[in-house]
């Protein structure tokens, strides 16, 4: 499973050695600073990542708590938690209570992430650099290489906001929670009006410090799609041109990007010699954690290797 | 190129039609609310995403500006910008100026993202749902399937913090800006003490609403690695067990995850019939935007398809 090696040991340590003890301590802090937080409604909880977690949404009377008082409580509590051997504090702040953020920052808290109406700050109390997991590091872009196998023509577009005439596969950013294949099919339809079906995954590109990704990394996946409509009706706002062009032409032309050239050649190889030579096919599995399903993509396994008895 | 189709048209519209005009307007707002923001140091700039961008770090005297005054200015400015046809406002707030966040939230601003010592809020002024691009949506986990081709044995671990005896490939979360192959090699070494080299990419899994990813999506990639050390010295904090086990055994055992089973079978197929049957190999290209290099992974192209002249 994916999981940050650096914080996993912390989870183990916290969950096994400090968990029960910690909850006990938080309840019996007596006249301590942390107990004043608890009286105000802030019951620190052991976080799944192995730190203490405070949710300011639980404050009983947030409007009557001034930032100086909160800052004093937090300062004393942090000292106490550190003395108790806590490794990290997570602070969840509703946007309308954001006046407490600067107070926390004065104690060394920084933003871990924020979205919509809540910010999450962290303070690392352990030794060395923070071992807490990072927030999401990648945006995901997906394009669709829609090939009409009857004509050998593939669907390409030219972006309206680019100066050069560069053919590329239609595509765009994945929506939160959207499957790779669905992004490809949706973006192809939005840009070109062509309806299509996901067949396989062809290529993956990773690019760091992407200016269009707020400095985060960009993952860009090209999928192979089968068309089931053929009349182009392209988005005039996004595209300058949209055409079905000969795949061999696309593989040769200089009016394109290196990725498009590579994937066009790959697609030509698959078209001539069998798509099993180029495809990563998809299989669905139930997820342990969420009760949802996840999708796994890899080369198709021959029948001989699918059954345990043959191995 | 990856890029949110939904906001691309906005960029075009803004950059071409409103850019110069807008900057002119901002300078000549006279006694307007927006001009008071400018006087305070906040010069709104046309953002690459097609909205107006304000950086509170530019405030000349942030400590002498009270939140009520700021809120009044912002309220009036938002009205004015909306009347001018602006589609979106981006507000960048240094953590120590976070008292202004709640004031902005009262005007409808929400968190777009936050990291370290800065939060970015947005307000969508256009029609319908926001067409601004999302922040990073995926965390990336990478594991390494290290196969000793002399013995047919593969390196596996059992996590210390899992209750069941489940064999899996060592791996963990990618660090920001880290290449896929480097994550695999680093995590394998940290967990097992085995030194290895990246060979190829074998599988990709996408899983949404991942509890270990703060509710974001998880991308999990397994790479094929060649070992160049063989004596295990595993991390006792992370792993309960670490062994070289027979690849055919791993492909059959029930003491593992569905993904590990699938990839073990795939690896067995490659081991017996040639790794070209299973590998996505890597190629590096110069990036247009950043001056850095990016990495592209797909099936290896036969020589016949690499040269334009043959196509």
XYZ file of C-alpha atoms in Angstrom:
622
model
C 0.000 0.000 0.000
C 1.090 3.560 -0.545
C 2.105 5.178 2.693
C 4.857 7.546 3.821
C 7.582 5.422 5.295
C 8.759 8.347 7.360
C 5.579 8.688 9.380
C 4.506 5.049 9.531
C 6.839 4.235 12.416
C 5.377 7.225 14.190
C 1.876 5.792 13.827
C 3.037 2.484 15.239
C 4.809 4.110 18.141
C 1.919 6.400 18.951
C -0.851 3.900 18.529
C 0.760 1.151 20.544
C 2.794 2.858 23.228
C 1.148 6.187 23.880
C -2.453 5.906 22.758
C -4.303 4.870 25.876
C -1.918 6.690 28.190
C -2.268 9.877 26.213
C -6.047 9.966 26.278
C -5.845 9.444 30.023
C -3.457 12.327 30.432
C -5.578 14.679 28.429
C -8.492 14.071 30.711
C -6.489 14.552 33.910
C -4.419 17.611 33.156
C -6.019 19.377 36.130
C -5.207 23.072 36.209
C -2.881 22.802 33.214
C -3.114 24.877 30.024
C -4.282 21.869 28.034
C -7.165 21.389 30.451
C -8.327 24.935 29.772
C -8.482 24.017 26.081
C -10.556 20.967 27.005
C -12.893 23.152 29.111
C -13.345 25.445 26.091
C -14.461 22.402 24.106
C -11.162 21.424 22.511
C -10.607 17.772 23.375
C -7.281 16.759 21.782
C -7.579 13.465 19.915
C -4.966 10.995 18.839
C -4.697 11.460 15.094
C -4.335 8.588 12.598
C -1.003 10.086 11.635
C 0.270 9.811 15.173
C -0.112 13.362 16.438
C -2.624 15.166 18.638
C -5.478 16.729 16.723
C -7.511 19.800 17.777
C -10.646 20.905 15.937
C -11.483 24.575 16.570
C -14.982 23.859 15.216
C -15.580 22.231 18.623
C -15.029 25.491 20.539
C -18.118 26.060 22.694
C -18.076 29.875 22.445
C -15.592 30.800 19.739
C -16.772 34.413 19.578
C -16.093 35.017 23.264
C -12.561 33.615 23.052
C -10.044 36.325 22.216
C -6.919 35.497 20.256
C -4.536 36.562 23.044
C -6.181 34.152 25.509
C -6.128 31.361 22.910
C -2.493 32.072 22.140
C -1.594 31.880 25.837
C -3.401 28.555 26.251
C -1.814 27.179 23.098
C 1.663 28.303 24.131
C 1.384 26.616 27.544
C -0.257 23.510 26.041
C 2.470 23.105 23.427
C 5.103 23.217 26.201
C 3.171 20.596 28.134
C 2.602 18.329 25.099
C 6.268 18.556 24.192
C 7.258 17.649 27.756
C 4.894 14.669 27.534
C 6.715 13.445 24.424
C 4.104 14.359 21.809
C 5.581 14.423 18.328
C 3.084 16.554 16.397
C -0.021 18.739 16.761
C -2.691 19.142 14.079
C -4.920 22.206 14.303
C -8.090 22.331 12.194
C -9.454 25.870 11.830
C -12.833 26.816 10.281
C -12.366 29.768 7.912
C -14.569 32.073 10.032
C -12.276 31.395 13.053
C -9.162 32.271 11.042
C -8.136 34.939 13.543
C -6.682 32.052 15.606
C -4.337 31.065 12.749
C -1.870 33.921 13.279
C -1.881 33.129 17.015
C -0.955 29.522 16.207
C 1.671 30.702 13.719
C 3.307 32.680 16.525
C 3.787 29.297 18.259
C 5.420 27.856 15.143
C 2.385 26.264 13.473
C 2.367 26.345 9.645
C -0.258 25.532 7.037
C -0.395 21.843 6.106
C -3.293 22.362 3.717
C -6.587 24.224 3.340
C -9.641 23.696 1.212
C -13.064 25.278 1.022
C -13.927 26.431 4.555
C -11.221 24.794 6.665
C -7.460 25.139 7.149
C -5.238 22.518 8.742
C -2.053 23.620 10.478
C 0.678 21.469 11.968
C 3.434 21.841 14.510
C 6.197 19.230 14.581
C 7.486 18.670 18.118
C 9.754 15.693 17.428
C 13.441 15.798 16.632
C 14.739 16.829 13.203
C 12.537 17.556 10.216
C 8.814 16.896 10.313
C 7.920 13.262 9.625
C 4.274 14.071 8.934
C 2.922 13.085 5.523
C 2.653 15.761 2.864
C -0.645 16.835 1.375
C -1.475 15.919 -2.229
C 1.565 16.570 -4.431
C 0.211 15.992 -7.947
C -2.424 17.304 -10.260
C -3.586 14.838 -12.899
C -4.127 15.665 -16.549
C -5.556 13.080 -18.931
C -5.769 13.115 -22.727
C -7.562 10.773 -25.096
C -6.020 9.322 -28.269
C -9.229 8.493 -30.154
C -8.419 6.228 -33.085
C -10.885 5.319 -35.817
C -9.588 1.843 -36.670
C -11.599 1.775 -39.914
C -9.791 4.771 -41.374
C -6.522 4.865 -39.393
C -7.300 8.463 -38.454
C -6.860 9.919 -34.995
C -8.552 12.913 -33.361
C -6.335 15.944 -32.688
C -6.808 19.568 -31.662
C -4.871 22.818 -31.662
C -5.227 24.943 -28.537
C -6.602 28.416 -29.076
C -4.271 29.980 -26.509
C -1.025 28.734 -28.046
C 0.823 30.747 -30.644
C 2.220 27.846 -32.686
C 0.228 25.339 -34.697
C 0.756 22.295 -32.537
C -1.439 19.223 -32.880
C -2.153 17.358 -29.663
C -4.634 14.883 -28.244
C -7.642 16.550 -26.576
C -7.509 16.405 -22.771
C -7.526 18.320 -19.524
C -7.359 18.213 -15.771
C -9.036 15.462 -13.803
C -11.869 16.516 -11.507
C -11.521 15.478 -7.835
C -12.536 11.811 -7.464
C -12.758 11.205 -11.215
C -11.351 8.009 -12.756
C -8.610 8.363 -15.375
C -10.688 6.923 -18.225
C -13.674 9.113 -17.367
C -11.529 12.249 -17.510
C -10.295 11.281 -20.976
C -13.809 10.579 -22.287
C -15.246 13.779 -20.716
C -12.471 16.065 -21.959
C -12.569 14.607 -25.476
C -16.313 15.224 -25.606
C -16.078 18.755 -24.153
C -13.349 19.809 -26.581
C -14.366 17.999 -29.770
C -17.962 16.784 -29.441
C -16.778 13.209 -30.143
C -18.233 10.422 -27.987
C -15.819 7.680 -27.081
C -15.096 4.735 -24.833
C -12.041 4.010 -22.687
C -9.890 1.124 -23.935
C -6.514 1.358 -22.223
C -3.798 3.501 -20.746
C -0.850 4.207 -23.065
C 1.619 6.546 -21.378
C 2.411 8.436 -18.191
C 4.442 11.578 -17.814
C 5.617 13.120 -14.551
C 6.719 16.759 -14.479
C 7.687 18.718 -11.396
C 7.269 22.377 -10.356
C 4.575 22.843 -12.956
C 3.526 26.499 -13.276
C -0.055 25.459 -14.044
C -0.162 23.314 -10.909
C 0.643 26.039 -8.367
C 4.229 24.752 -8.313
C 3.165 21.163 -7.549
C 3.893 18.169 -9.795
C 1.877 17.246 -12.851
C 1.030 13.709 -13.884
C -0.176 13.463 -17.457
C -1.700 10.254 -18.783
C -2.726 9.453 -22.362
C -5.475 6.884 -22.858
C -6.504 4.962 -25.960
C -10.183 5.536 -26.734
C -12.553 4.029 -29.283
C -14.869 6.574 -30.945
C -18.575 5.931 -31.252
C -19.435 9.224 -32.927
C -17.453 10.827 -35.748
C -18.847 14.291 -36.511
C -16.617 16.930 -34.947
C -18.258 19.863 -33.165
C -15.337 21.442 -31.349
C -15.299 23.973 -28.523
C -14.515 27.320 -30.175
C -13.430 28.827 -26.864
C -10.750 26.207 -26.258
C -9.707 24.996 -29.698
C -8.508 26.722 -32.836
C -8.752 23.592 -34.977
C -9.914 20.019 -34.554
C -9.471 17.243 -37.135
C -9.274 13.543 -37.765
C -5.771 13.153 -39.175
C -3.897 10.170 -40.501
C -2.074 8.437 -37.646
C 1.074 7.910 -39.712
C 1.020 11.640 -40.550
C 0.785 12.571 -36.861
C 3.680 10.220 -36.083
C 5.824 12.098 -38.645
C 4.767 15.739 -38.423
C 6.909 18.405 -36.786
C 3.794 20.386 -35.846
C 3.333 18.597 -32.541
C 4.871 17.911 -29.111
C 7.465 15.209 -28.334
C 4.900 13.314 -26.237
C 2.309 13.348 -29.010
C 4.939 12.096 -31.490
C 5.923 9.250 -29.179
C 2.368 8.217 -28.428
C 1.361 8.505 -32.108
C 4.195 6.107 -33.011
C 3.166 3.783 -30.206
C -0.431 3.876 -31.383
C 0.678 3.171 -34.966
C 2.634 0.157 -33.686
C -0.472 -1.084 -31.879
C -2.737 -0.367 -34.850
C -0.484 -2.355 -37.207
C 0.603 -5.181 -34.916
C -2.081 -5.486 -32.244
C -3.109 -3.225 -29.369
C -1.961 -5.879 -26.888
C 1.556 -4.660 -27.768
C 0.904 -1.181 -26.331
C -2.029 -1.315 -23.907
C -2.162 -1.167 -20.137
C -5.596 -2.632 -19.474
C -7.787 -1.940 -16.462
C -9.105 -4.195 -13.699
C -11.292 -3.176 -10.750
C -10.857 -4.276 -7.125
C -12.717 -3.551 -3.880
C -10.783 -1.115 -1.656
C -10.016 -2.208 1.903
C -10.275 1.228 3.476
C -13.163 2.935 1.788
C -15.603 0.249 0.631
C -15.221 1.837 -2.818
C -13.512 0.260 -5.804
C -10.128 1.091 -7.183
C -8.688 0.572 -10.627
C -5.422 -1.139 -11.459
C -3.709 -0.747 -14.839
C -0.944 -2.975 -16.201
C -0.056 -5.122 -19.207
C -2.666 -7.755 -19.912
C -1.721 -11.090 -18.330
C -1.861 -14.124 -20.657
C -4.336 -16.790 -19.490
C -1.457 -19.063 -18.447
C -0.469 -16.604 -15.768
C -3.912 -15.764 -14.455
C -4.619 -19.009 -12.674
C -2.744 -20.132 -9.623
C -2.774 -23.757 -10.726
C -0.653 -23.028 -13.782
C 2.094 -21.179 -11.945
C -0.414 19.206 -22.403
C -2.381 18.742 -19.235
C -4.586 21.691 -18.498
C -8.092 22.228 -17.156
C -10.308 22.670 -20.149
C -12.802 24.547 -18.039
C -10.499 27.442 -17.219
C -8.466 27.540 -20.405
C -11.049 29.544 -22.295
C -11.053 31.973 -19.392
C -7.317 32.508 -19.740
C -7.698 33.219 -23.428
C -10.538 35.640 -22.865
C -8.794 37.447 -20.050
C -5.366 37.618 -21.580
C -6.478 38.814 -24.994
C -9.481 40.973 -24.379
C -9.153 42.389 -20.913
C -5.471 42.375 -19.992
C -4.255 45.788 -20.979
C -7.622 47.422 -20.359
C -7.820 45.954 -16.899
C -4.438 47.128 -15.762
C -5.380 50.572 -16.996
C -8.602 50.500 -15.015
C -6.887 49.481 -11.829
C -4.606 52.463 -12.027
C -7.377 54.945 -12.668
C -10.091 53.884 -10.245
C -9.860 57.310 -8.577
C -11.819 57.441 -5.324
C -13.106 53.882 -5.696
C -12.765 51.102 -3.137
C -10.268 49.285 -5.295
C -8.079 52.377 -5.419
C -7.927 52.406 -1.633
C -6.568 48.850 -1.809
C -3.980 50.071 -4.310
C -3.049 52.970 -2.002
C -2.525 50.439 0.804
C -0.060 48.604 -1.443
C -2.405 46.016 -2.964
C -2.024 46.326 -6.721
C -4.375 43.729 -8.267
C -2.604 41.754 -10.995
C -3.984 39.717 -13.827
C -3.406 36.103 -12.803
C -2.229 33.379 -15.207
C -5.516 31.626 -14.500
C -7.470 34.600 -15.696
C -8.546 36.222 -12.447
C -7.376 39.246 -10.479
C -4.725 38.410 -7.912
C -4.056 40.287 -4.656
C -1.020 39.586 -2.466
C -1.524 40.783 1.120
C 2.259 40.457 1.595
C 2.425 43.722 -0.383
C 0.444 45.681 2.236
C 2.550 48.696 3.221
C 1.440 48.795 6.875
C -0.431 45.565 7.583
C -0.388 46.088 11.356
C -2.150 49.453 11.096
C -4.922 48.087 8.876
C -7.817 46.779 10.957
C -9.933 43.914 9.688
C -13.173 45.964 9.589
C -11.572 48.569 7.298
C -10.110 45.822 5.085
C -13.470 44.080 4.934
C -15.192 47.313 3.880
C -12.629 47.942 1.133
C -12.860 44.341 -0.039
C -16.666 44.394 -0.068
C -16.765 47.550 -2.193
C -13.948 46.344 -4.441
C -15.665 43.012 -5.086
C -18.823 44.872 -6.154
C -16.754 47.050 -8.468
C -14.769 44.127 -9.960
C -17.956 42.200 -10.549
C -19.518 45.202 -12.286
C -16.376 45.425 -14.450
C -16.884 41.820 -15.548
C -14.102 40.194 -13.540
C -14.601 36.445 -13.260
C -12.445 35.544 -10.254
C -10.350 36.999 -7.444
C -7.340 35.277 -5.898
C -6.260 36.448 -2.452
C -2.841 35.395 -1.144
C -2.552 35.787 2.638
C 0.676 35.404 4.667
C -0.010 33.276 7.752
C 0.779 36.145 10.145
C -1.905 38.267 8.401
C -4.516 35.508 8.765
C -6.909 37.835 10.603
C -7.914 39.099 7.148
C -9.027 35.599 6.078
C -12.290 35.622 8.047
C -13.025 39.116 6.661
C -12.582 37.732 3.146
C -14.711 34.689 4.000
C -17.532 37.075 4.964
C -17.405 38.256 1.316
C -17.645 34.680 0.071
C -13.963 33.849 -0.363
C -12.985 30.237 0.379
C -9.655 28.457 0.747
C -8.193 27.284 -2.565
C -5.052 25.911 -0.903
C -2.487 26.698 1.765
C 1.028 25.539 2.428
C 3.735 26.497 4.849
C 3.280 30.224 5.565
C 0.736 31.286 2.942
C -2.941 30.663 2.221
C -4.616 31.278 -1.136
C -8.320 32.091 -1.210
C -10.569 32.495 -4.221
C -13.867 34.113 -5.030
C -15.637 33.123 -8.226
C -17.560 36.063 -9.710
C -18.568 34.454 -13.002
C -21.785 32.621 -13.727
C -22.415 29.091 -12.506
C -19.843 26.955 -10.732
C -16.251 28.079 -10.402
C -14.162 27.350 -13.481
C -10.887 27.856 -11.647
C -8.479 24.911 -11.629
C -8.340 22.727 -8.545
C -5.264 22.382 -6.406
C -3.315 19.099 -6.456
C -5.743 16.170 -6.226
C -3.426 13.172 -5.810
C -0.803 11.871 -3.473
C 1.666 9.460 -5.082
C 2.850 6.217 -3.521
C 5.520 4.121 -5.196
C 6.666 0.571 -4.449
C 9.601 -1.403 -5.806
C 9.401 -5.006 -7.018
C 13.075 -5.962 -6.666
C 13.736 -9.222 -8.500
C 16.965 -11.171 -8.274
C 16.992 -12.713 -11.742
C 19.702 -15.224 -10.730
C 17.516 -16.839 -8.076
C 13.972 -15.922 -9.152
C 13.404 -14.417 -5.711
C 11.702 -11.093 -5.047
C 11.979 -8.745 -2.062
C 8.873 -8.458 0.157
C 7.997 -6.987 3.549
C 5.265 -7.236 6.151
C 4.213 -3.928 7.706
C 4.618 -3.716 11.477
C 1.392 -1.761 11.926
C -0.890 -4.267 10.170
C -2.537 -7.096 12.078
C -2.467 -9.726 9.349
C 0.594 -11.332 7.799
C 0.436 -9.737 4.399
C 3.431 -9.740 2.076
C 3.835 -6.677 -0.092
C 6.481 -4.837 -2.073
C 8.349 -2.212 -0.032
C 7.319 1.353 -0.864
C 5.954 4.640 0.395
C 4.895 8.152 -0.412
C 6.731 10.247 -2.950
C 8.460 13.361 -1.632
C 7.501 16.640 -3.351
C 9.413 16.951 -6.631
C 10.762 13.381 -6.507
C 10.779 11.188 -9.633
C 8.811 7.920 -9.542
C 11.861 5.685 -9.877
C 13.766 7.586 -7.197
C 10.909 7.132 -4.730
C 10.926 3.373 -5.346
C 14.701 3.081 -4.909
C 14.712 5.308 -1.788
C 11.797 3.551 -0.076
C 13.198 0.075 -0.822
C 16.518 1.103 0.721
C 14.904 2.768 3.777
C 12.691 -0.237 4.509
C 14.953 -3.139 3.604
C 18.552 -1.910 3.308
C 18.675 -3.273 -0.267
C 20.292 -1.082 -2.922
C 18.622 -1.207 -6.305
C 18.248 0.438 -9.686
C 15.097 1.517 -11.530
C 14.265 -0.587 -14.599
C 10.641 0.088 -15.528
C 7.147 0.927 -14.440
C 4.798 -2.078 -14.096
C 1.415 -0.952 -12.791
C -0.666 2.042 -11.764
C -3.553 2.115 -9.331
C -5.909 5.028 -8.746
C -7.989 5.120 -5.566
C -10.243 7.982 -4.486
C -11.174 9.445 -1.092
C -8.175 7.800 0.490
C -8.181 8.153 4.293
C -4.376 8.349 4.343
C -4.466 11.157 1.767
C -6.658 13.593 3.714
C -9.597 12.473 1.569
C -7.762 13.169 -1.699
C -6.998 10.543 -4.350
C -4.100 8.136 -4.163
C -2.008 7.060 -7.142
C 0.062 3.980 -6.444
C 2.740 2.853 -8.882
C 4.815 -0.330 -8.764
C 8.238 -0.268 -10.429
C 10.541 -3.096 -11.442
C 13.958 -2.710 -9.827
C 17.231 -4.613 -10.209
C 19.044 -5.261 -6.920
C 22.729 -4.535 -6.539
C 22.974 -5.557 -2.905
C 21.398 -8.652 -1.375
C 21.872 -8.633 2.408
C 18.673 -7.526 4.096
C 18.874 -5.070 6.981
C 15.257 -4.038 7.403
C 13.783 -1.119 9.322
C 12.495 -2.588 12.584
C 10.234 0.397 13.187
C 8.362 -0.061 9.903
C 8.613 -3.755 9.089
C 7.810 -6.923 10.982
C 9.458 -9.179 8.433
C 11.470 -8.790 5.248
C 12.511 -11.658 2.968
C 13.580 -12.686 -0.491
C 10.816 -15.087 -1.514
C 10.290 -17.189 -4.583
C 8.388 -15.169 -7.199
C 6.147 -18.123 -8.120
C 5.318 -18.529 -4.412
C 4.352 -14.854 -4.109
C 2.161 -15.189 -7.216
C 0.278 -18.067 -5.507
C 0.142 -17.170 -1.808
C -3.028 -15.959 -0.117
C -0.963 -13.953 2.385
C -0.862 -10.870 0.212
C -2.932 -8.126 -1.437
C -4.735 -8.413 -4.802
C -2.354 -5.855 -6.320
C 0.730 -7.737 -5.141
C -0.702 -10.989 -6.560
C -1.379 -9.366 -9.922
C 2.021 -7.713 -10.151
C 3.788 -10.888 -8.969
C 2.097 -12.812 -11.806
C 3.019 -10.076 -14.252
C 6.618 -10.140 -13.048
C 6.685 -13.934 -13.376
C 5.460 -13.582 -16.956
C 8.234 -11.083 -17.660
C 10.848 -13.188 -15.883
C 9.951 -16.279 -17.923
C 9.200 -14.700 -21.297
C 11.098 -11.419 -21.380
C 10.651 -8.159 -19.483
C 9.754 -6.391 -22.731
C 6.375 -8.143 -22.288
C 5.606 -6.212 -19.084
C 7.730 -3.064 -18.900
C 6.850 0.560 -19.397
C 10.265 2.065 -20.032
C 11.331 5.635 -19.349
C 12.513 8.411 -21.630
C 13.488 11.955 -20.650
C 12.501 15.178 -22.435
C 13.178 18.876 -21.861
C 10.137 20.672 -20.423
C 8.857 23.723 -22.293
C 7.678 25.651 -19.214
C 10.257 25.051 -16.542
C 13.584 24.404 -18.288
C 13.650 21.185 -16.278
C 13.294 17.675 -17.682
C 10.259 15.447 -17.512
C 9.965 11.695 -17.743
C 7.653 9.788 -20.070
C 6.812 6.114 -19.519
C 5.266 3.791 -22.107
C 5.835 0.448 -23.828
C 9.185 0.293 -25.560
C 8.888 1.183 -29.238
C 10.460 -1.274 -31.690
C 13.251 0.276 -33.799
C 11.007 0.208 -36.882
C 8.685 2.725 -35.267
C 11.294 5.062 -33.821
C 12.439 6.615 -37.067
C 10.277 8.872 -39.153
C 11.653 7.456 -42.394
C 10.231 4.011 -41.680
C 6.695 5.132 -40.949
